[in-house]
PDB file of C-alpha atoms in Angstrom:
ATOM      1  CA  UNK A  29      44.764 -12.820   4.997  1.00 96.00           C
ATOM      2  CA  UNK A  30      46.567 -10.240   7.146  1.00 97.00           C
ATOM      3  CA  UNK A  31      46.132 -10.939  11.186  1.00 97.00           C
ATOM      4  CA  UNK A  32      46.682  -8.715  14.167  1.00 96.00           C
ATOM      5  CA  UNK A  33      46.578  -9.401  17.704  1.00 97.00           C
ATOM      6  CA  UNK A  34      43.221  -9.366  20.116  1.00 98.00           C
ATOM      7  CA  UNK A  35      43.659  -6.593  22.733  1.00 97.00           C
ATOM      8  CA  UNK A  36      46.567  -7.216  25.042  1.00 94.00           C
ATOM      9  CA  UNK A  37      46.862 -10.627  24.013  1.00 96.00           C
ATOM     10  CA  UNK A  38      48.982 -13.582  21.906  1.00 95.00           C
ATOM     11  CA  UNK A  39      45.924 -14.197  19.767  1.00 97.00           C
ATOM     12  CA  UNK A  40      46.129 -13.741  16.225  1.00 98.00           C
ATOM     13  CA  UNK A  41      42.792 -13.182  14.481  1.00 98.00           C
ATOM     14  CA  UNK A  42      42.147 -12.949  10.683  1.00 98.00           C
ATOM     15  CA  UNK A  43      41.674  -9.095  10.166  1.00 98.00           C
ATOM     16  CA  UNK A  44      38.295  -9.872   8.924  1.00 98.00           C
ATOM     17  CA  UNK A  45      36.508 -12.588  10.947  1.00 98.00           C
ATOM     18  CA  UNK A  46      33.621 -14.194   9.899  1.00 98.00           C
ATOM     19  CA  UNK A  47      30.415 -13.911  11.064  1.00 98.00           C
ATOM     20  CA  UNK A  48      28.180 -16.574  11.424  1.00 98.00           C
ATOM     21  CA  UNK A  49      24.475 -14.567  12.320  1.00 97.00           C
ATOM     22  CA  UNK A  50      22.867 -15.558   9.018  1.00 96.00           C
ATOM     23  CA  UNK A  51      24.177 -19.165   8.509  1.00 97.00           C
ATOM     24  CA  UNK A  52      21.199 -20.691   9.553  1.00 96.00           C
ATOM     25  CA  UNK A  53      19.394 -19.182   6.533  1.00 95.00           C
ATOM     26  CA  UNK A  54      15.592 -20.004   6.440  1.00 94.00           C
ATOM     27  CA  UNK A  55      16.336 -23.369   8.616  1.00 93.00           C
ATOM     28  CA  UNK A  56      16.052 -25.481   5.531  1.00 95.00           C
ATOM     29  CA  UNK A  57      17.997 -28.010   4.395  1.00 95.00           C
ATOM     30  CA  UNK A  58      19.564 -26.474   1.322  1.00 96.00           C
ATOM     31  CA  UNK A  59      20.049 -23.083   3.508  1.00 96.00           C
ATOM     32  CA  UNK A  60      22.228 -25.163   6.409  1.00 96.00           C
ATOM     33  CA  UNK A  61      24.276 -26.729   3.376  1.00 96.00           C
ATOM     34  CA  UNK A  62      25.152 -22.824   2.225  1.00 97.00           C
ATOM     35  CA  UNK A  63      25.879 -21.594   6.031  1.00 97.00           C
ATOM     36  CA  UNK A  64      28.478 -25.035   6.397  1.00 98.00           C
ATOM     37  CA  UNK A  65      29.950 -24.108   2.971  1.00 98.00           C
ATOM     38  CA  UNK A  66      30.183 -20.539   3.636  1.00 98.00           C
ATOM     39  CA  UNK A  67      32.318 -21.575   6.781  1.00 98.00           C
ATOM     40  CA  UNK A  68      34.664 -23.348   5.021  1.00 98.00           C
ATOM     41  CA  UNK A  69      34.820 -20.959   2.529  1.00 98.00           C
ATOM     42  CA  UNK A  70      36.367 -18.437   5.096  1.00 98.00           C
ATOM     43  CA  UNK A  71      38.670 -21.218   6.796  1.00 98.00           C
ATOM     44  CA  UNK A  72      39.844 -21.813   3.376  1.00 98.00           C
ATOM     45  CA  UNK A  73      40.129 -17.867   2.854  1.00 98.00           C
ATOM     46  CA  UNK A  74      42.026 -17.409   5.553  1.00 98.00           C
ATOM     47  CA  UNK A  75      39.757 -16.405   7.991  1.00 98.00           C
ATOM     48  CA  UNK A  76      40.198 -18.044  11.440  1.00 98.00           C
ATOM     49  CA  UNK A  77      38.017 -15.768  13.490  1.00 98.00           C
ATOM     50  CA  UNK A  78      33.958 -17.019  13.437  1.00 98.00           C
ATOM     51  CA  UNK A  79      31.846 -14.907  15.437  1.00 98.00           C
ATOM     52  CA  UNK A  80      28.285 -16.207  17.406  1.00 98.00           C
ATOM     53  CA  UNK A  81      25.837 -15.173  19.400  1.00 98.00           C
ATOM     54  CA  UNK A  82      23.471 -17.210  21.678  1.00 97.00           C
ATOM     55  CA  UNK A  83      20.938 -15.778  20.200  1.00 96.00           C
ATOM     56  CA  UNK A  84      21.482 -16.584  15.947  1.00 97.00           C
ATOM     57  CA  UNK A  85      18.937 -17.971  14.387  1.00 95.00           C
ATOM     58  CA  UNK A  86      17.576 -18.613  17.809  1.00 94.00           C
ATOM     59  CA  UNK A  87      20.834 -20.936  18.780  1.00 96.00           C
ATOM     60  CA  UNK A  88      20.695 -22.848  15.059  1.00 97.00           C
ATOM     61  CA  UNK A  89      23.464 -20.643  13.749  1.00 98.00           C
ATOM     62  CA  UNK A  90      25.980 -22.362  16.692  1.00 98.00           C
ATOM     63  CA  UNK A  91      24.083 -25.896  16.253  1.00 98.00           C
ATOM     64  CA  UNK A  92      24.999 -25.598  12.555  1.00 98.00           C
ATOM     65  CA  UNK A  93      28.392 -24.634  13.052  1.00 98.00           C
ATOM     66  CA  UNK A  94      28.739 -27.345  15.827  1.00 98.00           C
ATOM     67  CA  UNK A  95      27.219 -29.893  13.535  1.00 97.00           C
ATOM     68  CA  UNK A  96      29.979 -28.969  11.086  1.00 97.00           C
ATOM     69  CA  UNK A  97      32.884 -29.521  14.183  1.00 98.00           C
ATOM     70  CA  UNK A  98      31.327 -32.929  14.403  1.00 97.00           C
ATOM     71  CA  UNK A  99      32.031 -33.760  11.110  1.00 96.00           C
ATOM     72  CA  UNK A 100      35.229 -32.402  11.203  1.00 97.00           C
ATOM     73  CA  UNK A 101      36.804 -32.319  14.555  1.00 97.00           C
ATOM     74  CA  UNK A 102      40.296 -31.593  13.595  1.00 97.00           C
ATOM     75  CA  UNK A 103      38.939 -27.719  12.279  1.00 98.00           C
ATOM     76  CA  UNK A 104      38.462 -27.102  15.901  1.00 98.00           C
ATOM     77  CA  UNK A 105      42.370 -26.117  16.334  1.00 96.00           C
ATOM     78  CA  UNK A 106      42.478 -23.873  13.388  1.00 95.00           C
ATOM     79  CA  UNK A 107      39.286 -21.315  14.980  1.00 98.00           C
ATOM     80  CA  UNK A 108      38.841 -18.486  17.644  1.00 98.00           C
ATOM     81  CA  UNK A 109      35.097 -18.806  18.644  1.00 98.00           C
ATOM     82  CA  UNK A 110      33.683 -15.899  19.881  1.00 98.00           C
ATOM     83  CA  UNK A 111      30.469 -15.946  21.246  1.00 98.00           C
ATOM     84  CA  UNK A 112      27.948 -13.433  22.932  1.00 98.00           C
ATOM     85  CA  UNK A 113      25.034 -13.698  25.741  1.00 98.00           C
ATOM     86  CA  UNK A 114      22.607 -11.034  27.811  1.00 98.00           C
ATOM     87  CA  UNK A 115      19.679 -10.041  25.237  1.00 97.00           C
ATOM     88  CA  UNK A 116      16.853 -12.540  26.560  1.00 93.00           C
ATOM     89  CA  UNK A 117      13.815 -12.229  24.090  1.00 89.00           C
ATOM     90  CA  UNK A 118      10.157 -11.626  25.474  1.00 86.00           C
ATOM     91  CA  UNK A 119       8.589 -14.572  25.912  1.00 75.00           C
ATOM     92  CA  UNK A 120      11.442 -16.879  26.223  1.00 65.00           C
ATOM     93  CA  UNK A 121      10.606 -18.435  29.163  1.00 72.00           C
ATOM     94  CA  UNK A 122       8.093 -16.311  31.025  1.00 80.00           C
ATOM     95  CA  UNK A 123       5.014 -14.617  29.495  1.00 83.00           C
ATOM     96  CA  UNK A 124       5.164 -11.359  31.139  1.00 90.00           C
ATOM     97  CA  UNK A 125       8.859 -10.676  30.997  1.00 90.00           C
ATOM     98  CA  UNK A 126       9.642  -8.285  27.970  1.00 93.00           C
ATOM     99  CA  UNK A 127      12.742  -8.147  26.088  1.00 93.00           C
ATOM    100  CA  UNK A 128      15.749  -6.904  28.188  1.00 95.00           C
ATOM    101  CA  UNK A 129      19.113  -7.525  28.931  1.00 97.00           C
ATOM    102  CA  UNK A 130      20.265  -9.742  31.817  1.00 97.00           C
ATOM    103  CA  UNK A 131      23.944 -10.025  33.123  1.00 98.00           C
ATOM    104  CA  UNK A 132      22.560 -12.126  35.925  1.00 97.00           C
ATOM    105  CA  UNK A 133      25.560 -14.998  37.139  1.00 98.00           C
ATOM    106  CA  UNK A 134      23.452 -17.336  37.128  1.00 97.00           C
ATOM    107  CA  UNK A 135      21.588 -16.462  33.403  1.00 97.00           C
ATOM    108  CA  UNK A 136      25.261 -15.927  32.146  1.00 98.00           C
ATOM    109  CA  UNK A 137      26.760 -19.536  32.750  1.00 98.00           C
ATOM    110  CA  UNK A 138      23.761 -20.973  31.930  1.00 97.00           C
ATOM    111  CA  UNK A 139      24.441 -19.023  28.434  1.00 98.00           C
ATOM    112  CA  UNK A 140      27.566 -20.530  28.412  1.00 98.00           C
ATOM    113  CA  UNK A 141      26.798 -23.775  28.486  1.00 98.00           C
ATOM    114  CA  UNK A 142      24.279 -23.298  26.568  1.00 98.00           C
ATOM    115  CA  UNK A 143      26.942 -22.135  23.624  1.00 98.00           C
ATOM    116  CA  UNK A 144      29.377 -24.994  24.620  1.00 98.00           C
ATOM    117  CA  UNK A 145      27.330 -28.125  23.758  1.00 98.00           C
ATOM    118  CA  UNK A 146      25.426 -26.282  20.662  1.00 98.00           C
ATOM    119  CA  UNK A 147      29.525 -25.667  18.858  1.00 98.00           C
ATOM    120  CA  UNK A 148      30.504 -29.061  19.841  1.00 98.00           C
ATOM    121  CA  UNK A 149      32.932 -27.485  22.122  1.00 98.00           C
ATOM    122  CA  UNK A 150      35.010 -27.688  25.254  1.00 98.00           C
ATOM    123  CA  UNK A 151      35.454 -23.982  25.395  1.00 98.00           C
ATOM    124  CA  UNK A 152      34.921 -20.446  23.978  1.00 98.00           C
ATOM    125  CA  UNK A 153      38.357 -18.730  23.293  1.00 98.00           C
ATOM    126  CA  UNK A 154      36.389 -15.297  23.609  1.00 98.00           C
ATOM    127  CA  UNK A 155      32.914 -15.050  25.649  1.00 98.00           C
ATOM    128  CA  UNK A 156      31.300 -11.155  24.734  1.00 98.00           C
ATOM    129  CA  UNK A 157      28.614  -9.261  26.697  1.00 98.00           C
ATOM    130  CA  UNK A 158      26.038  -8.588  24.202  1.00 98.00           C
ATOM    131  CA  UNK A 159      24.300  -5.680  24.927  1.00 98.00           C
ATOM    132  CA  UNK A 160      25.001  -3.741  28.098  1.00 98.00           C
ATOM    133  CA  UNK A 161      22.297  -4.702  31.004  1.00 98.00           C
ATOM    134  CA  UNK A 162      21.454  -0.881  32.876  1.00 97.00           C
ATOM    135  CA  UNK A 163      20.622  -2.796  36.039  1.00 97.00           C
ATOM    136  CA  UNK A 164      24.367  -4.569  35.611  1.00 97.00           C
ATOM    137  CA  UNK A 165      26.717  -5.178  38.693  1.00 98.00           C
ATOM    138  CA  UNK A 166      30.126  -5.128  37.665  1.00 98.00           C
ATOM    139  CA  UNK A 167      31.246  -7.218  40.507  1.00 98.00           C
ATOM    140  CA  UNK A 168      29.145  -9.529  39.758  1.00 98.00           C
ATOM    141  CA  UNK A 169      30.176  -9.913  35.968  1.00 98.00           C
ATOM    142  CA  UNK A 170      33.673  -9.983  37.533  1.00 98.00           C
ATOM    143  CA  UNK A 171      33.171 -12.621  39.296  1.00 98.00           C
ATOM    144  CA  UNK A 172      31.224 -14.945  36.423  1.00 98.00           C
ATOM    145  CA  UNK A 173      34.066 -14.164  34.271  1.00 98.00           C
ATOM    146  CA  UNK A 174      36.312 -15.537  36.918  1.00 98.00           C
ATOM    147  CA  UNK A 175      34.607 -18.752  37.671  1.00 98.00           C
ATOM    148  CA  UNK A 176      34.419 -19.260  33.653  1.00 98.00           C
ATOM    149  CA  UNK A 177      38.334 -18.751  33.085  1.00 98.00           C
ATOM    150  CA  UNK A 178      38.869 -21.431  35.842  1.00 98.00           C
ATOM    151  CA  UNK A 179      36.645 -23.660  34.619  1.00 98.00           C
ATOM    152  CA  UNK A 180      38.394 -23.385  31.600  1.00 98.00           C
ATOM    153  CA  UNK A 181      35.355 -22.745  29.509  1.00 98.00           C
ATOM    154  CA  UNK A 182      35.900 -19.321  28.568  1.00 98.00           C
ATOM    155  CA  UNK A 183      39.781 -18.281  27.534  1.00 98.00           C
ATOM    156  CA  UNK A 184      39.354 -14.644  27.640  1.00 98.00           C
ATOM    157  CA  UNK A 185      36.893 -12.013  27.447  1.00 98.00           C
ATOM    158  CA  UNK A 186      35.181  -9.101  25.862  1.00 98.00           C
ATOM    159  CA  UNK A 187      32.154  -6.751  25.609  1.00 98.00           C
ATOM    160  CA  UNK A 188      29.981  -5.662  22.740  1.00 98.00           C
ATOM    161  CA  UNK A 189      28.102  -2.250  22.333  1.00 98.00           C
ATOM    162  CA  UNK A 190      29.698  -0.651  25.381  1.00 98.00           C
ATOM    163  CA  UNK A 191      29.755   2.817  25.543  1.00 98.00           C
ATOM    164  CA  UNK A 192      33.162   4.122  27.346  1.00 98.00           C
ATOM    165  CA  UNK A 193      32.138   4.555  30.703  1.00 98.00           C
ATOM    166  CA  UNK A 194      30.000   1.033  30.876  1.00 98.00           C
ATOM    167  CA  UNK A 195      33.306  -0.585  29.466  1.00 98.00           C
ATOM    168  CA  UNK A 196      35.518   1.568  32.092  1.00 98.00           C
ATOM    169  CA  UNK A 197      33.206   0.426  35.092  1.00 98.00           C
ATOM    170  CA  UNK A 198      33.469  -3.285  34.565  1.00 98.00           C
ATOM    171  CA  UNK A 199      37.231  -2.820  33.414  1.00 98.00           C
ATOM    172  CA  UNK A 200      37.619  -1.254  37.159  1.00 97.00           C
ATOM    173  CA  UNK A 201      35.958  -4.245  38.472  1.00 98.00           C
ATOM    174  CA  UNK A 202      38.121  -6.929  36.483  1.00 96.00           C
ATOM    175  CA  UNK A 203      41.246  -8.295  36.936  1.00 93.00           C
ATOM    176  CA  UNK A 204      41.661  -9.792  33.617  1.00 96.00           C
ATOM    177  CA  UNK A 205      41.803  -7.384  30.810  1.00 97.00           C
ATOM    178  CA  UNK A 206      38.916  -7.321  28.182  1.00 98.00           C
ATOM    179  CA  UNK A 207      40.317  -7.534  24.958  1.00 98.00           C
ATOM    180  CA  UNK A 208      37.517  -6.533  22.189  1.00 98.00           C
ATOM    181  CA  UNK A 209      34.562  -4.057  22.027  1.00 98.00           C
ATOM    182  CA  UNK A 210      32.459  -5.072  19.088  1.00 98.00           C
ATOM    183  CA  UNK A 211      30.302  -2.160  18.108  1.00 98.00           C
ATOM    184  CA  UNK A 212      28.671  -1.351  14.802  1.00 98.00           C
ATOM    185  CA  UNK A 213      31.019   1.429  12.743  1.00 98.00           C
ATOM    186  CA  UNK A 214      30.252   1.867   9.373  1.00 97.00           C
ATOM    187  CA  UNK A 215      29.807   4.921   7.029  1.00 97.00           C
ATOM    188  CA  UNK A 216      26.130   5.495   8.549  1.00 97.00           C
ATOM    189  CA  UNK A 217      27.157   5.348  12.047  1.00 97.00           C
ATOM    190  CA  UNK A 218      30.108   7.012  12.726  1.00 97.00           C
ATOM    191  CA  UNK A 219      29.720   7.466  16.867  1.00 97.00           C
ATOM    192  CA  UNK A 220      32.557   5.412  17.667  1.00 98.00           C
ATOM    193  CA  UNK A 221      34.513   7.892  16.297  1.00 97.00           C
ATOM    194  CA  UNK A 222      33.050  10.630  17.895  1.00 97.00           C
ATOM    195  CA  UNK A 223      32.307   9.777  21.325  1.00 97.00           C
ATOM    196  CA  UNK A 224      35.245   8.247  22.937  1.00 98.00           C
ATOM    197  CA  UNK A 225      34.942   4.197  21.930  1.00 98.00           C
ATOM    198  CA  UNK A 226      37.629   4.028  19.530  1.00 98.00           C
ATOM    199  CA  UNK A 227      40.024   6.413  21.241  1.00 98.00           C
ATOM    200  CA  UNK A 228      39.352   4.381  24.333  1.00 98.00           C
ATOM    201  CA  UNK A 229      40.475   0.906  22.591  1.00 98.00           C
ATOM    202  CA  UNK A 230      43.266   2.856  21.304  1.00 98.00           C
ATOM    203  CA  UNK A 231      44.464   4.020  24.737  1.00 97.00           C
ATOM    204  CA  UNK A 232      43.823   0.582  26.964  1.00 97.00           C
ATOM    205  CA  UNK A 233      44.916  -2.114  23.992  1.00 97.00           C
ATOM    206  CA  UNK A 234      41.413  -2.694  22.896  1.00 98.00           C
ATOM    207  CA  UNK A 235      40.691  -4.557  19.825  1.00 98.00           C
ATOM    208  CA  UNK A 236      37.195  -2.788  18.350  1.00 98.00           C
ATOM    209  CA  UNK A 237      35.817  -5.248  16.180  1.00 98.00           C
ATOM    210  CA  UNK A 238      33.109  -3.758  13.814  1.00 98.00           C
ATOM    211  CA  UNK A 239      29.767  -5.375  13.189  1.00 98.00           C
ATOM    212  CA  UNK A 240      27.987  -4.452  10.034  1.00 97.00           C
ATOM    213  CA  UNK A 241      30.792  -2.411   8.602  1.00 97.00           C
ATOM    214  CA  UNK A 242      28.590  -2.231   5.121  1.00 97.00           C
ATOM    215  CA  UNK A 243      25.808  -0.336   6.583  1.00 95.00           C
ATOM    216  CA  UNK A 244      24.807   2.406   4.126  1.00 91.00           C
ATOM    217  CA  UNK A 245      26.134   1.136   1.442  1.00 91.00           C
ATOM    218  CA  UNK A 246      26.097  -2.586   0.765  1.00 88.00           C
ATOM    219  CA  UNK A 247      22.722  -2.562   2.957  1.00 86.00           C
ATOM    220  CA  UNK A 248      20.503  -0.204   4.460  1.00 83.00           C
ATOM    221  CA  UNK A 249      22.113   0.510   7.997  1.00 85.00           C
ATOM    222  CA  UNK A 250      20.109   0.137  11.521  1.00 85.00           C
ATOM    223  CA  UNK A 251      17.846   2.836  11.862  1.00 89.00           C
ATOM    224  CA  UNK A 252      19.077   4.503   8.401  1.00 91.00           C
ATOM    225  CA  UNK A 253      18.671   8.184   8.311  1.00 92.00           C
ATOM    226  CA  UNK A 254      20.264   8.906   4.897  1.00 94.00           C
ATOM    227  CA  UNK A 255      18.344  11.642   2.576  1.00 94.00           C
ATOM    228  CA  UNK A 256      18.175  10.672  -1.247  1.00 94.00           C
ATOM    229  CA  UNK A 257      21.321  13.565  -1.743  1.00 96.00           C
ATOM    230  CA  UNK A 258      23.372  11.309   1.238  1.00 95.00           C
ATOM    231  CA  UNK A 259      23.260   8.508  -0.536  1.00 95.00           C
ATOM    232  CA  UNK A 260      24.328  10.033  -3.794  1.00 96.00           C
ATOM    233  CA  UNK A 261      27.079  12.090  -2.184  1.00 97.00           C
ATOM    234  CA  UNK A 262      28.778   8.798  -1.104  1.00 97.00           C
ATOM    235  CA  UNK A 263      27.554   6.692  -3.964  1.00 97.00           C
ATOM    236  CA  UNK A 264      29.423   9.368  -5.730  1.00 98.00           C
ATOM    237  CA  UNK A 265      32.783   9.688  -3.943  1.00 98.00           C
ATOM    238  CA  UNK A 266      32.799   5.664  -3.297  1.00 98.00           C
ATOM    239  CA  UNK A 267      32.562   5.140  -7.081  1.00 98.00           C
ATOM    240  CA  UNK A 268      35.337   7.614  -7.642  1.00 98.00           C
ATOM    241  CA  UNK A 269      37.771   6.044  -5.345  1.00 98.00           C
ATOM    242  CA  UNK A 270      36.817   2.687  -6.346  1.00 98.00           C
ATOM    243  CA  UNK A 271      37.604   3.323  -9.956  1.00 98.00           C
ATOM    244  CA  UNK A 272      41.004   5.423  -8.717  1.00 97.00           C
ATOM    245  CA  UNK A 273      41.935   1.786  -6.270  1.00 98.00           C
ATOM    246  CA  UNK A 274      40.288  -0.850  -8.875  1.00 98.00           C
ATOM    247  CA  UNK A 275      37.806  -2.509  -6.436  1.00 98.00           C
ATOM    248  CA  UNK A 276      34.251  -2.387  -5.501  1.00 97.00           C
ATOM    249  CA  UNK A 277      33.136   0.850  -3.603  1.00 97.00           C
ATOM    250  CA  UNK A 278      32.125  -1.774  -1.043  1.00 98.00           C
ATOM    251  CA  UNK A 279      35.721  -2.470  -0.859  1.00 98.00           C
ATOM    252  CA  UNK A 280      36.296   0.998  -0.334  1.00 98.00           C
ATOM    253  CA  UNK A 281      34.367   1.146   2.916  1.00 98.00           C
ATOM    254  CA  UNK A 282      36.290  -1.494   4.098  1.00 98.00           C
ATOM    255  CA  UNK A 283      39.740   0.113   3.880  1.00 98.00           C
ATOM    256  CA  UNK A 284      38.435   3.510   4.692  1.00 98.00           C
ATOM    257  CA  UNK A 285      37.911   1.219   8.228  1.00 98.00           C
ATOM    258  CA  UNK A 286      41.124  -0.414   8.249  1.00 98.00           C
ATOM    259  CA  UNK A 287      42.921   2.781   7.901  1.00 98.00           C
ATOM    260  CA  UNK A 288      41.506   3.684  11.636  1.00 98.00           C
ATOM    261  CA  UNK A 289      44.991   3.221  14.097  1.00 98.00           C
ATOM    262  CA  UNK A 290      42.759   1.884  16.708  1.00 98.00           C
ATOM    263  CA  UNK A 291      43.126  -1.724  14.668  1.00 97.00           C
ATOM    264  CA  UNK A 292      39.591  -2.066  13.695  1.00 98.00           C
ATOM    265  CA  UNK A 293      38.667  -6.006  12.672  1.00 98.00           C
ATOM    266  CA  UNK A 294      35.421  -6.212  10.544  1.00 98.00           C
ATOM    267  CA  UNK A 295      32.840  -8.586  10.434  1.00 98.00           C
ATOM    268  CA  UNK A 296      32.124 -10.457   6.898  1.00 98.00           C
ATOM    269  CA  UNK A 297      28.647 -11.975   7.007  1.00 97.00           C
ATOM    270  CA  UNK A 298      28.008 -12.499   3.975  1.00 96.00           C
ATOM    271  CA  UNK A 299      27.029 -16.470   2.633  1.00 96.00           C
ATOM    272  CA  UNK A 300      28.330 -15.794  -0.764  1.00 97.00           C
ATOM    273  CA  UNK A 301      31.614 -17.526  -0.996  1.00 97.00           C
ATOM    274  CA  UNK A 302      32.524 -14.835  -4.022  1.00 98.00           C
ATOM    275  CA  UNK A 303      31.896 -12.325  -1.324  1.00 97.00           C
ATOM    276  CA  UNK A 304      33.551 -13.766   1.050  1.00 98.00           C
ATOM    277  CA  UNK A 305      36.605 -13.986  -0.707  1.00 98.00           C
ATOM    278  CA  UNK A 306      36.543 -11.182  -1.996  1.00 98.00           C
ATOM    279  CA  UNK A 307      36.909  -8.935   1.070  1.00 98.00           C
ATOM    280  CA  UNK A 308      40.426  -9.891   1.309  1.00 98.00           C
ATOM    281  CA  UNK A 309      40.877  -7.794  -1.383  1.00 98.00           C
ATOM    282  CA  UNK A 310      40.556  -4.364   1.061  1.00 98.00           C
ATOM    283  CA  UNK A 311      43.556  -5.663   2.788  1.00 98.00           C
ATOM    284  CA  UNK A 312      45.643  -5.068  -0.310  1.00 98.00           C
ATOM    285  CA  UNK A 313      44.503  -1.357  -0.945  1.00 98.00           C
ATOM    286  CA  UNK A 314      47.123   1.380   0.031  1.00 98.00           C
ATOM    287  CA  UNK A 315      43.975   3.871   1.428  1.00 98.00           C
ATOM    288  CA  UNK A 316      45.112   7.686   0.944  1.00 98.00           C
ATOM    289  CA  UNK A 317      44.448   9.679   4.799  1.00 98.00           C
ATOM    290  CA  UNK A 318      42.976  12.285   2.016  1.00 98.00           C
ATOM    291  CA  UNK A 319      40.364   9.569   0.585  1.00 98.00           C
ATOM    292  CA  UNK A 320      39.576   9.067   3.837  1.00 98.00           C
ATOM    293  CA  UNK A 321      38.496  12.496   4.506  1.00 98.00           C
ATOM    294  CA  UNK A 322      36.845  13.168   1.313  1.00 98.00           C
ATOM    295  CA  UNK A 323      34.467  10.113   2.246  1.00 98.00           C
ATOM    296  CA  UNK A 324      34.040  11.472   5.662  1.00 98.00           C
ATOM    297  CA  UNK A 325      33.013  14.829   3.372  1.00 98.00           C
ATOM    298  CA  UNK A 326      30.754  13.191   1.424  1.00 98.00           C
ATOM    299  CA  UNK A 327      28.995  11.123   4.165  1.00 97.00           C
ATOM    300  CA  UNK A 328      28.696  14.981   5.955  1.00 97.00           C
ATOM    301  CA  UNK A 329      27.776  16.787   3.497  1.00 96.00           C
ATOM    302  CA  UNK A 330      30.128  19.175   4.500  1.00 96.00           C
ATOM    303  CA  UNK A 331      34.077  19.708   5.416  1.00 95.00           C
ATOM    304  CA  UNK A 332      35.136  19.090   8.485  1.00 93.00           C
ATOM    305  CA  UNK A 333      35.820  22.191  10.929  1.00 93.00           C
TER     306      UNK A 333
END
C-alpha cells in the first residue's frame, strides 16, 4: 500500500482508505460479522485510513467498528478515523423539521460525542463537515473546531462536498488549516475537475479524498445521466486499456484518478475482502497522460477543445 500525506500535515494515510458506510449490512448478525472482517481485511491490506459518518447505518456502522476496537484495543494505534456530522434526517428528533443541514455549535459537539463513545474512542484524528449548511457561520464553525482541538477530541480537521468558495470562507475564518475535501469524482461526475475544487486543493495543500470513485462503472453513479452509447463508449475504451495494463477496467478508473497531481485518495467500500484487496492493484499501474485523455474522450463523447 502506497501512502501520502493529509493536506499540510505529518499524517500518512493509505492511498486508498477504507470506507466503512455499508459495514453495517442489513443489521444482522451474519452481516456485522462481514463489516468486522472486511475491516480487518483492509488493516491487513494495508489500509490504515477508515472513513465514518454519524450518520452510517444510522450510527451502527461506528458501533460496529467500535465493537471491533473493544475486542481489540491495541488496533486503535494502527488507524486514522475520520468521521463526518451536519446532515440531520427529518424526523430525527422533531416531527416538523425536514431534512437539512445544521453546523449549529452546539448540534456539532453533540455529534462528536456522539461518534466518540459509538468507535470506542478517545478521539477522532480527522472530524469532516458533511454537507455544507447554507445558513452556516463560519465563525462559528471556527470556533467549535477550536474548542474540539483543545479538548483533544478532534486532531485535525476537514470538510466534505465544499464547493471552492464555501471551503475559502471557513478557511478565512480558521486558524488551523483544513486538510481534506472529500467530494465524489468519478468518471460520471467529473465537476471537481471543472469547477475549481481540485485546482483549489492543489494550490492550498488540500488532500481531495474521493467518495464513490466507481460511479458509472462498477455502479450506477448518483443521479446517473449516462445514454445507452455513454456507457458503451467507456465500457469500450475501459476494456481496451484494461486488457493493454492487465487489470480490471474497474482498476482502470482507479488509476485514471490517481494520475490527478492534486493527490487524490479514494474511498474502497466495498465488503468483499477479494475486492478489497484487490484495489491495491491500481497503485501498481504506470497510467499513460494519453489513456487518460482517451477515457476523458470516451466519457465525452467527443475530444477535448
Amino acid at each position: 500500500m502506497k501512502h501520502s500525506k493529509l493536506g499540510k500535515s505529518t499524517i500518512e494515510s493509505s492511498r486508498f482508505i477504507y470506507g466503512c458506510m455499508r459495514i453495517a449490512g442489513d443489521y444482522s448478525t451474519s452481516d456485522r460479522s462481514k463489516g468486522k472482517r472486511a475491516i480487518m481485511t483492509a488493516l491487513d491490506a494495508g489500509y490504515n485510513h477508515f472513513d465514518h459518518a454519524d450518520i452510517y447505518g444510522g450510527g451502527a456502522s461506528e458501533s460496529i467498528f467500535g465493537e471491533l476496537l473493544a475486542e481489540q484495543p491495541h488496533l486503535r494505534e494502527q488507524m486514522i478515523i475520520t468521521s463526518k456530522a451536519g446532515i440531520r434526517p427529518k424526523n430525527n428528533d422533531d416531527s416538523y423539521a425536514p431534512t437539512r443541514y445544521d453546523f449549529n455549535q452546539k448540534y456539532l459537539l453533540a455529534s462528536v460525542e456522539g461518534s466518540l463513545k459509538r468507535l470506542n474512542t478517545d478521539h477522532l484524528d480527522l472530524f469532516l463537515l458533511h454537507r455544507p449548511d447554507y445558513l452556516f457561520d463560519a465563525n462559528e464553525v471556527a470556533e467549535t473546531f477550536a474548542l474540539l482541538k483543545a479538548s483533544g477530541k478532534v486532531k485535525h480537521f476537514g470538510v466534505s462536498n465544499f464547493k471552492p468558495s464555501q471551503l475559502a470562507l471557513l478557511k478565512s475564518a480558521m486558524s488551523m488549516p483544513l486538510l481534506v475535501n472529500q467530494v465524489e469524482i468519478n468518471i460520471h461526475n467529473i465537476d471537481t475537475l471543472l469547477d475549481g475544487t481540485l485546482d483549489q486543493c492543489q494550490q492550498h495543500g488540500i488532500t481531495p479524498i474521493a467518495w464513490c470513485p466507481l460511479g458509472g462503472v462498477a455502479y450506477s453513479a448518483w443521479g446517473n445521466t449516462f445514454s445507452v452509447e455513454d456507457e458503451q463508449r467507456i465500457e469500450s475504451e475501459l476494456n481496451n486499456q484494461s486488457k493493454r495494463y492487465g487489470c480490471a477496467p474497474w482498476q482502470v478508473i482507479l488509476a485514471w484518478l490517481l494520475k490527478h497531481p492534486a493527490n487524490i485518495c479514494p474511498i474502497i467500500g466495498s465488503t468483499t475482502p477479494e475486492r478489497i484487496v484487490a484495489a491495491k492493484q491500481a497503485l501498481a499501474i504506470d497510467y499513460s497522460r494519453e489513456d487518460w485523455y482517451r477515457l476523458l474522450e470516451a466519457r465525452n463523447g467527443q475530444a477535448v477543445p
